[in-house]
Short mmCIF file of C-alpha atoms in Angstrom, two decimals:
data_model
loop_
_atom_site.label_atom_id
_atom_site.label_comp_id
_atom_site.label_asym_id
_atom_site.label_seq_id
_atom_site.Cartn_x
_atom_site.Cartn_y
_atom_site.Cartn_z
CA UNK H 1 202.46 37.36 161.80
CA UNK H 2 202.93 40.52 159.79
CA UNK H 3 200.14 43.08 159.80
CA UNK H 4 198.41 43.96 156.56
CA UNK H 5 198.38 47.51 155.30
CA UNK H 6 194.73 47.91 156.34
CA UNK H 7 195.50 46.72 159.89
CA UNK H 8 198.37 49.21 160.18
CA UNK H 9 196.13 52.05 159.00
CA UNK H 10 193.37 51.01 161.41
CA UNK H 11 195.84 50.83 164.31
CA UNK H 12 197.17 54.27 163.42
CA UNK H 13 193.64 55.73 163.29
CA UNK H 14 192.86 54.28 166.72
CA UNK H 15 195.86 55.94 168.39
CA UNK H 16 195.71 59.17 166.34
CA UNK H 17 193.28 61.03 168.69
CA UNK H 18 195.48 60.26 171.69
CA UNK H 19 198.60 61.35 169.81
CA UNK H 20 196.95 64.66 168.83
CA UNK H 21 195.69 65.34 172.37
CA UNK H 22 199.07 64.57 173.94
CA UNK H 23 200.90 66.63 171.32
CA UNK H 24 198.67 69.65 171.97
CA UNK H 25 197.84 69.50 175.68
CA UNK H 26 201.14 68.07 176.97
CA UNK H 27 204.05 68.87 174.68
CA UNK H 28 202.33 71.90 173.16
CA UNK H 29 201.81 73.53 176.54
CA UNK H 30 205.30 72.55 177.67
CA UNK H 31 206.66 74.39 174.64
CA UNK H 32 204.34 77.34 175.32
CA UNK H 33 205.50 77.53 178.95
CA UNK H 34 209.13 77.44 177.83
CA UNK H 35 208.49 80.29 175.41
CA UNK H 36 206.66 82.39 178.02
CA UNK H 37 209.64 81.98 180.38
CA UNK H 38 211.79 83.81 177.81
CA UNK H 39 209.47 86.84 177.55
CA UNK H 40 208.75 89.94 179.63
CA UNK H 41 205.19 88.97 180.61
CA UNK H 42 204.78 90.28 184.17
CA UNK H 43 201.27 91.70 184.24
CA UNK H 44 197.72 90.68 183.41
CA UNK H 45 198.24 92.09 179.92
CA UNK H 46 200.53 89.75 177.92
CA UNK H 47 203.93 91.10 176.93
CA UNK H 48 205.77 88.79 174.56
CA UNK H 49 208.93 90.90 174.35
CA UNK H 50 211.83 88.46 174.16
CA UNK H 51 214.27 88.83 177.09
CA UNK H 52 216.22 85.59 176.79
CA UNK H 53 217.30 83.94 180.03
CA UNK H 54 216.86 87.05 182.18
CA UNK H 55 214.00 85.48 184.16
CA UNK H 56 216.15 82.44 184.99
CA UNK H 57 219.08 84.62 186.08
CA UNK H 58 216.78 86.70 188.28
CA UNK H 59 215.33 83.54 189.80
CA UNK H 60 218.66 82.17 190.96
CA UNK H 61 219.35 85.52 192.63
CA UNK H 62 215.96 85.43 194.34
CA UNK H 63 216.29 84.63 198.06
CA UNK H 64 212.91 82.87 198.27
CA UNK H 65 213.78 80.62 195.34
CA UNK H 66 217.14 79.77 196.92
CA UNK H 67 215.40 78.85 200.20
CA UNK H 68 212.83 76.79 198.26
CA UNK H 69 215.59 74.82 196.51
CA UNK H 70 217.31 74.15 199.82
CA UNK H 71 214.02 73.06 201.40
CA UNK H 72 213.15 70.71 198.56
CA UNK H 73 216.61 69.13 198.79
CA UNK H 74 216.19 68.52 202.54
CA UNK H 75 212.64 67.25 202.02
CA UNK H 76 213.68 64.88 199.21
CA UNK H 77 216.59 63.33 201.12
CA UNK H 78 214.59 62.77 204.33
CA UNK H 79 211.50 61.61 202.44
CA UNK H 80 213.48 59.08 200.42
CA UNK H 81 215.57 57.66 203.25
CA UNK H 82 212.76 57.34 205.82
CA UNK H 83 210.09 56.07 203.38
CA UNK H 84 212.38 53.41 201.92
CA UNK H 85 213.66 52.34 205.35
CA UNK H 86 210.15 52.01 206.82
CA UNK H 87 208.75 50.41 203.67
CA UNK H 88 211.52 47.80 203.56
CA UNK H 89 211.18 47.08 207.29
CA UNK H 90 207.40 46.57 207.01
CA UNK H 91 207.83 44.36 203.93
CA UNK H 92 210.33 42.14 205.75
CA UNK H 93 207.96 41.85 208.73
CA UNK H 94 205.00 40.90 206.54
CA UNK H 95 207.13 38.40 204.65
CA UNK H 96 207.50 36.46 207.90
CA UNK H 97 203.94 35.15 207.32
CA UNK H 98 202.47 36.98 210.30
CA UNK H 99 198.87 36.38 211.32
CA UNK H 100 196.29 38.75 209.84
CA UNK H 101 198.75 39.77 207.14
CA UNK H 102 195.95 41.00 204.87
CA UNK H 103 194.65 43.26 207.64
CA UNK H 104 198.08 44.78 208.32
CA UNK H 105 198.77 45.20 204.61
CA UNK H 106 195.47 47.04 204.18
CA UNK H 107 196.23 49.30 207.15
CA UNK H 108 199.66 50.20 205.78
CA UNK H 109 198.25 50.87 202.31
CA UNK H 110 195.23 52.85 203.50
CA UNK H 111 197.01 56.26 203.50
CA UNK H 112 197.54 55.84 199.75
CA UNK H 113 193.77 56.18 199.29
CA UNK H 114 193.87 59.69 200.78
CA UNK H 115 194.86 62.78 198.84
CA UNK H 116 197.73 64.95 200.01
CA UNK H 117 195.19 67.74 200.65
CA UNK H 118 193.33 65.62 203.22
CA UNK H 119 196.61 64.40 204.70
CA UNK H 120 197.83 67.99 205.05
CA UNK H 121 194.65 69.15 206.79
CA UNK H 122 194.72 66.26 209.28
CA UNK H 123 198.42 66.56 210.06
CA UNK H 124 198.15 70.34 210.33
CA UNK H 125 196.00 69.75 213.40
CA UNK H 126 198.05 66.82 214.71
CA UNK H 127 201.27 68.85 214.57
CA UNK H 128 199.65 72.04 215.84
CA UNK H 129 201.73 73.03 218.90
CA UNK H 130 198.81 74.87 220.49
CA UNK H 131 198.87 78.20 222.32
CA UNK H 132 198.96 79.47 225.88
CA UNK H 133 195.16 79.65 225.74
CA UNK H 134 194.39 76.25 224.22
CA UNK H 135 197.31 74.36 225.71
CA UNK H 136 199.02 71.54 223.82
CA UNK H 137 197.20 69.96 220.89
CA UNK H 138 197.61 66.85 218.77
CA UNK H 139 200.93 65.05 219.11
CA UNK H 140 202.20 67.53 221.71
CA UNK H 141 199.19 66.72 223.90
CA UNK H 142 199.90 63.00 223.48
CA UNK H 143 203.54 63.53 224.50
CA UNK H 144 202.36 65.37 227.61
CA UNK H 145 199.96 62.56 228.52
CA UNK H 146 202.62 59.82 228.33
CA UNK H 147 205.26 61.79 230.18
CA UNK H 148 207.41 62.72 227.18
CA UNK H 149 206.69 66.43 227.22
CA UNK H 150 210.38 67.19 226.70
CA UNK H 151 209.95 65.94 223.11
CA UNK H 152 207.33 68.58 222.30
CA UNK H 153 208.09 70.85 219.37
CA UNK H 154 206.69 73.80 217.51
CA UNK H 155 206.78 71.55 214.43
CA UNK H 156 205.98 73.51 211.28
CA UNK H 157 205.61 76.76 213.28
CA UNK H 158 209.27 76.51 214.32
CA UNK H 159 211.59 77.86 211.59
CA UNK H 160 214.31 75.48 212.81
CA UNK H 161 212.05 72.53 211.98
CA UNK H 162 210.09 73.94 209.05
CA UNK H 163 210.07 71.63 206.04
CA UNK H 164 211.21 68.68 208.16
CA UNK H 165 207.76 68.62 209.78
CA UNK H 166 206.18 68.20 206.33
CA UNK H 167 208.27 65.04 205.84
CA UNK H 168 206.30 63.28 208.60
CA UNK H 169 202.88 63.19 206.84
CA UNK H 170 204.56 62.54 203.49
CA UNK H 171 206.31 59.47 204.89
CA UNK H 172 203.09 58.36 206.60
CA UNK H 173 201.29 58.45 203.26
CA UNK H 174 203.92 56.86 201.01
CA UNK H 175 205.78 54.31 203.17
CA UNK H 176 202.93 51.81 202.73
CA UNK H 177 203.27 52.09 198.97
CA UNK H 178 207.00 51.40 199.23
CA UNK H 179 206.18 48.45 201.49
CA UNK H 180 203.91 47.00 198.79
CA UNK H 181 206.66 47.37 196.17
CA UNK H 182 209.24 45.63 198.35
CA UNK H 183 206.84 42.90 199.46
CA UNK H 184 206.02 42.09 195.84
CA UNK H 185 209.75 42.02 195.07
CA UNK H 186 210.56 39.74 198.00
CA UNK H 187 207.71 37.36 197.14
CA UNK H 188 209.01 37.23 193.57
CA UNK H 189 212.45 35.94 194.62
CA UNK H 190 212.69 32.13 194.31
CA UNK H 191 212.60 30.64 197.81
CA UNK H 192 215.16 28.04 196.77
CA UNK H 193 217.88 30.70 196.90
CA UNK H 194 217.23 31.48 200.55
CA UNK H 195 216.87 27.82 201.46
CA UNK H 196 220.16 26.94 199.76
CA UNK H 197 221.95 29.74 201.64
CA UNK H 198 220.49 28.58 204.96
CA UNK H 199 221.61 25.02 204.26
CA UNK H 200 225.13 26.40 203.76
CA UNK H 201 224.91 27.97 207.22
CA UNK H 202 223.84 31.53 206.41
CA UNK H 203 221.85 33.37 209.07
CA UNK H 204 218.62 35.24 208.29
CA UNK H 205 220.56 38.52 208.33
CA UNK H 206 223.11 37.15 205.85
CA UNK H 207 220.33 35.87 203.57
CA UNK H 208 218.82 39.35 203.44
CA UNK H 209 222.17 41.12 203.24
CA UNK H 210 223.77 39.04 200.48
CA UNK H 211 220.83 37.59 198.54
CA UNK H 212 217.51 39.36 198.97
CA UNK H 213 218.62 43.01 199.21
CA UNK H 214 220.89 42.85 196.12
CA UNK H 215 218.03 41.27 194.15
CA UNK H 216 215.75 44.10 195.31
CA UNK H 217 217.94 46.79 193.72
CA UNK H 218 215.53 47.34 190.77
CA UNK H 219 212.69 47.82 193.29
CA UNK H 220 214.80 50.30 195.24
CA UNK H 221 215.62 52.20 192.05
CA UNK H 222 211.95 52.34 191.11
CA UNK H 223 211.01 53.56 194.60
CA UNK H 224 213.70 56.26 194.47
CA UNK H 225 212.47 57.49 191.07
CA UNK H 226 208.80 57.59 192.13
CA UNK H 227 209.41 59.24 195.50
CA UNK H 228 211.85 61.79 194.11
CA UNK H 229 209.37 62.66 191.37
CA UNK H 230 206.70 63.23 194.02
CA UNK H 231 208.98 65.29 196.24
CA UNK H 232 210.20 67.59 193.47
CA UNK H 233 206.61 68.51 192.58
CA UNK H 234 205.23 68.60 196.14
CA UNK H 235 202.64 71.35 196.41
CA UNK H 236 199.26 70.28 197.76
CA UNK H 237 200.60 68.88 201.04
CA UNK H 238 202.53 72.09 201.75
CA UNK H 239 199.57 74.32 200.84
CA UNK H 240 197.12 72.39 203.02
CA UNK H 241 199.47 72.00 205.96
CA UNK H 242 201.84 74.92 206.35
CA UNK H 243 201.95 77.37 203.47
CA UNK H 244 205.30 79.06 202.95
CA UNK H 245 205.92 79.08 206.71
CA UNK H 246 207.76 81.54 208.92
CA UNK H 247 210.71 82.95 207.00
CA UNK H 248 209.79 80.63 204.09
CA UNK H 249 210.94 77.70 206.24
CA UNK H 250 208.34 75.42 204.59
CA UNK H 251 208.46 76.96 201.13
CA UNK H 252 209.00 74.84 198.00
CA UNK H 253 209.50 75.87 194.35
CA UNK H 254 206.01 74.70 193.30
CA UNK H 255 204.38 76.95 195.90
CA UNK H 256 206.62 79.84 194.87
CA UNK H 257 205.56 79.23 191.26
CA UNK H 258 201.87 79.39 192.24
CA UNK H 259 202.30 82.61 194.22
CA UNK H 260 204.43 84.21 191.50
CA UNK H 261 202.10 83.30 188.64
CA UNK H 262 198.58 83.49 190.01
CA UNK H 263 198.93 85.94 192.88
CA UNK H 264 201.68 88.21 191.61
CA UNK H 265 200.81 87.93 187.88
CA UNK H 266 204.51 87.51 187.04
CA UNK H 267 203.69 84.96 184.39
CA UNK H 268 207.12 84.83 182.73
CA UNK H 269 208.93 84.21 186.02
CA UNK H 270 206.33 81.61 187.03
CA UNK H 271 206.87 79.87 183.70
CA UNK H 272 210.63 79.90 184.35
CA UNK H 273 210.09 78.16 187.72
CA UNK H 274 207.85 75.58 186.04
CA UNK H 275 210.48 74.96 183.36
CA UNK H 276 213.21 74.48 185.97
CA UNK H 277 211.05 71.95 187.82
CA UNK H 278 210.40 70.15 184.54
CA UNK H 279 214.14 69.99 183.84
CA UNK H 280 214.79 68.56 187.33
CA UNK H 281 212.15 65.86 186.78
CA UNK H 282 213.44 65.11 183.27
CA UNK H 283 217.01 64.72 184.56
CA UNK H 284 215.66 62.11 186.94
CA UNK H 285 213.15 60.31 184.71
CA UNK H 286 214.77 60.18 181.26
CA UNK H 287 217.85 58.09 182.23
CA UNK H 288 215.54 55.69 184.09
CA UNK H 289 213.27 55.31 181.04
CA UNK H 290 216.25 54.80 178.74
CA UNK H 291 217.61 52.15 181.10
CA UNK H 292 214.24 50.37 181.15
CA UNK H 293 213.92 50.47 177.37
CA UNK H 294 217.47 49.17 176.93
CA UNK H 295 216.79 46.23 179.25
CA UNK H 296 213.45 45.49 177.61
CA UNK H 297 214.90 45.37 174.10
#
């Protein structure tokens, strides 16, 4: 049924406030940040002298920024692989109709109810290696108690581990979410497909390998997009847990942006970092959105 002219006008008036707010406070500030990144503003007093892409060129010659990019790449790869592997494994286990499934599902999803700040504070203590005075703490103490002291590590205080230690709490928090995505996907696959394959002599492994996992590809793609988006913008977990770390071993671009902008007052360079992060996220998100719109049309 076609809408009347009055209904179209009324619909437009209903969404107009949201359109104005998004235009100003989202796209307006994105544009403002992009403009600031092209200026010479590097003090409390604004300086809008146009310098082109000088701030971007300086950034890619900045050692801390280079380390941050390397760290975020390592973090993203480990975070994606481990979270998806654990999430898929837990989903397959729960799909076996285990007893107390609701209890286990709630336990796995519970970390999602906690902010990254709280997670960072808790895991900062759990991964604290301790000192000669205090002895081992947290996980290192547990390893000592069960006779696995040889596995002890300096965790985030060890530059050789650095950002890899931050992956542990990130996986702990997000693997349950991935599990829920996969479990919903598995439960949405018609059971007749699996039963038909088993009648033809397929083992459980072959059912998952050739039927269920291929049908879960859209879920996997969605999980990759969501987790990569989180990892590229990771800030609060790093701040609460490690800071930049020894030799910037735990540093990430978002933390560098915060220090540059709000501690160093280099607003133009901070805006350049923010713009680069936005471009990275857009490169990831826009093709996914276009793909979804194309399939939905």
